[in-house]
Amino acid sequence: MALHTQQSLSGFIATEPERSVTENGDTRFYARIGQRHFHREEDGTFTELEPSFHNLVAYRATAERALARFAKDDSFLAEGYVHSYPVERAGQTVEIEEFVAKKIGHDLARTTYEVDRTRRSHTPAEREAGTHPAAQQAAPAAVGRRRSAAAASAPSL
């Protein structure tokens, strides 16, 4: 089976994320994002240049999760595609680009966080009510940490 790849985007959330609803009733996440740029000098050092700014959107469940988890200045990684569309400005038609995130998460190289490994409920009704057995299990005490195989098999004293 072939390896599935898509475009990716990394950067930081430059504005407070905004919630809106599409004509179809789907939740839409929107934020301006920034990308930092650097120039490598002859001596091997890097000079930071001005960031560039772009539009980022997500829809439906991805939008809901992004709205709950992201704030201005958060660093992120996203997978998706670039969507271009025409807009009229001052009598001229210009092409606008936005990155449509199908998946998005915090950049772990720049973000400190803990992982909740409890399983999600299977149906929307179970998720709402919290009645699915997996949703009622407590998270492991060592959230975000894994024991090495050696530590796991070592006798306790």
Short mmCIF file of C-alpha atoms in Angstrom, two decimals:
data_model
loop_
_atom_site.label_atom_id
_atom_site.label_comp_id
_atom_site.label_asym_id
_atom_site.label_seq_id
_atom_site.Cartn_x
_atom_site.Cartn_y
_atom_site.Cartn_z
CA MET A 1 0.00 0.00 0.00
CA ALA A 2 1.31 3.46 -0.91
CA LEU A 3 2.35 5.97 1.74
CA HIS A 4 -0.35 8.67 2.09
CA THR A 5 1.09 12.18 2.29
CA GLN A 6 -0.39 15.67 2.30
CA GLN A 7 0.92 19.19 2.56
CA SER A 8 1.96 20.36 6.00
CA LEU A 9 2.23 23.76 7.61
CA SER A 10 3.93 24.92 10.80
CA GLY A 11 3.79 28.28 12.48
CA PHE A 12 2.15 30.21 15.30
CA ILE A 13 -1.39 31.47 15.82
CA ALA A 14 -1.11 35.24 15.26
CA THR A 15 -4.69 36.27 16.10
CA GLU A 16 -7.31 34.98 18.50
CA PRO A 17 -9.10 32.10 16.75
CA GLU A 18 -12.61 32.87 15.47
CA ARG A 19 -15.65 30.60 15.30
CA SER A 20 -18.18 30.90 12.50
CA VAL A 21 -20.74 28.66 10.84
CA THR A 22 -20.84 27.76 7.14
CA GLU A 23 -23.98 27.89 4.99
CA ASN A 24 -24.25 24.12 5.58
CA GLY A 25 -24.24 24.59 9.35
CA ASP A 26 -20.67 23.30 9.85
CA THR A 27 -18.40 24.87 12.46
CA ARG A 28 -15.51 26.86 10.95
CA PHE A 29 -12.22 27.76 12.71
CA TYR A 30 -10.32 30.78 11.36
CA ALA A 31 -7.07 32.41 12.46
CA ARG A 32 -4.27 34.42 10.94
CA ILE A 33 -1.05 32.49 11.37
CA GLY A 34 2.56 33.53 11.21
CA GLN A 35 5.60 31.72 9.89
CA ARG A 36 9.06 32.69 11.08
CA HIS A 37 11.81 32.97 8.47
CA PHE A 38 15.58 32.94 8.86
CA HIS A 39 18.59 33.74 6.69
CA ARG A 40 21.75 31.68 7.10
CA GLU A 41 24.83 33.88 7.28
CA GLU A 42 28.23 32.93 5.85
CA ASP A 43 29.58 32.28 9.37
CA GLY A 44 26.85 29.67 9.96
CA THR A 45 24.67 31.81 12.23
CA PHE A 46 21.06 32.64 11.47
CA THR A 47 19.39 36.04 11.29
CA GLU A 48 15.66 36.13 11.97
CA LEU A 49 13.68 37.86 9.24
CA GLU A 50 10.17 39.34 9.36
CA PRO A 51 7.48 36.66 9.67
CA SER A 52 4.92 36.14 6.91
CA PHE A 53 1.20 35.93 7.72
CA HIS A 54 -1.44 33.68 6.19
CA ASN A 55 -5.02 32.41 6.67
CA LEU A 56 -5.74 29.09 8.38
CA VAL A 57 -9.16 27.43 8.44
CA ALA A 58 -10.58 24.12 9.66
CA TYR A 59 -14.09 22.70 9.54
CA ARG A 60 -16.45 20.45 11.51
CA ALA A 61 -14.89 18.30 14.29
CA THR A 62 -11.37 19.57 13.58
CA ALA A 63 -12.65 23.14 13.96
CA GLU A 64 -14.39 22.34 17.26
CA ARG A 65 -11.24 20.76 18.70
CA ALA A 66 -9.01 23.59 17.45
CA LEU A 67 -11.32 26.22 18.96
CA ALA A 68 -11.17 24.41 22.31
CA ARG A 69 -7.39 24.00 22.33
CA PHE A 70 -5.70 26.88 20.51
CA ALA A 71 -5.07 30.47 21.53
CA LYS A 72 -3.04 33.36 20.16
CA ASP A 73 0.75 32.66 20.15
CA ASP A 74 0.41 28.84 20.23
CA SER A 75 2.83 26.97 17.95
CA PHE A 76 1.20 24.34 15.74
CA LEU A 77 1.66 21.74 13.01
CA ALA A 78 -1.12 21.09 10.52
CA GLU A 79 -1.84 18.68 7.68
CA GLY A 80 -4.13 19.65 4.84
CA TYR A 81 -4.06 21.60 1.60
CA VAL A 82 -3.93 25.12 0.15
CA HIS A 83 -7.23 26.48 -1.17
CA SER A 84 -7.20 29.53 -3.48
CA TYR A 85 -10.25 31.61 -4.29
CA PRO A 86 -10.90 34.95 -6.04
CA VAL A 87 -11.89 38.08 -4.09
CA GLU A 88 -12.65 41.50 -5.48
CA ARG A 89 -10.73 44.38 -3.85
CA ALA A 90 -10.81 47.96 -5.10
CA GLY A 91 -12.23 46.85 -8.43
CA GLN A 92 -9.53 44.22 -8.93
CA THR A 93 -9.90 40.45 -8.66
CA VAL A 94 -7.12 38.92 -6.55
CA GLU A 95 -6.47 35.31 -5.57
CA ILE A 96 -6.52 34.66 -1.82
CA GLU A 97 -4.91 31.58 -0.32
CA GLU A 98 -5.88 29.80 2.87
CA PHE A 99 -4.52 26.61 4.39
CA VAL A 100 -7.33 24.15 5.13
CA ALA A 101 -6.26 22.03 8.11
CA LYS A 102 -7.67 18.52 8.10
CA LYS A 103 -5.54 17.70 11.16
CA ILE A 104 -3.89 20.13 13.56
CA GLY A 105 -1.98 19.90 16.82
CA HIS A 106 0.47 21.76 19.00
CA ASP A 107 4.14 21.70 17.95
CA LEU A 108 5.72 19.48 20.59
CA ALA A 109 9.15 21.01 19.93
CA ARG A 110 7.80 24.34 21.23
CA THR A 111 4.94 23.35 23.54
CA THR A 112 4.84 21.71 26.97
CA TYR A 113 1.76 19.59 27.53
CA GLU A 114 0.42 16.35 28.98
CA VAL A 115 -1.36 13.65 27.01
CA ASP A 116 -4.72 12.26 28.13
CA ARG A 117 -4.73 8.68 26.90
CA THR A 118 -8.31 7.85 27.88
CA ARG A 119 -10.20 6.49 24.91
CA ARG A 120 -12.86 8.51 23.17
CA SER A 121 -16.46 7.32 23.19
CA HIS A 122 -17.63 5.56 20.07
CA THR A 123 -20.86 7.42 19.28
CA PRO A 124 -21.71 11.12 19.55
CA ALA A 125 -24.50 10.31 22.05
CA GLU A 126 -22.08 8.34 24.25
CA ARG A 127 -19.55 11.18 24.08
CA GLU A 128 -22.25 13.69 25.11
CA ALA A 129 -23.49 11.56 27.99
CA GLY A 130 -20.12 10.12 28.99
CA THR A 131 -21.77 6.69 29.19
CA HIS A 132 -19.36 4.61 27.11
CA PRO A 133 -17.19 2.42 29.39
CA ALA A 134 -13.95 3.79 27.88
CA ALA A 135 -15.02 7.34 28.69
CA GLN A 136 -15.52 6.39 32.35
CA GLN A 137 -12.06 4.86 32.87
CA ALA A 138 -9.53 6.98 34.68
CA ALA A 139 -6.35 8.04 32.86
CA PRO A 140 -3.12 6.32 33.90
CA ALA A 141 -1.38 7.98 36.84
CA ALA A 142 1.74 8.64 34.76
CA VAL A 143 0.05 10.62 32.01
CA GLY A 144 2.52 11.56 29.29
CA ARG A 145 5.28 9.27 30.66
CA ARG A 146 6.22 5.81 29.50
CA ARG A 147 8.26 3.26 31.41
CA SER A 148 11.15 1.69 29.58
CA ALA A 149 11.01 -2.06 28.91
CA ALA A 150 13.82 -2.56 31.44
CA ALA A 151 11.98 -0.61 34.13
CA ALA A 152 8.76 -2.46 33.41
CA SER A 153 10.38 -5.87 33.85
CA ALA A 154 12.59 -4.97 36.84
CA PRO A 155 11.47 -6.40 40.18
CA SER A 156 10.00 -3.89 42.59
CA LEU A 157 11.78 -3.50 45.91
#
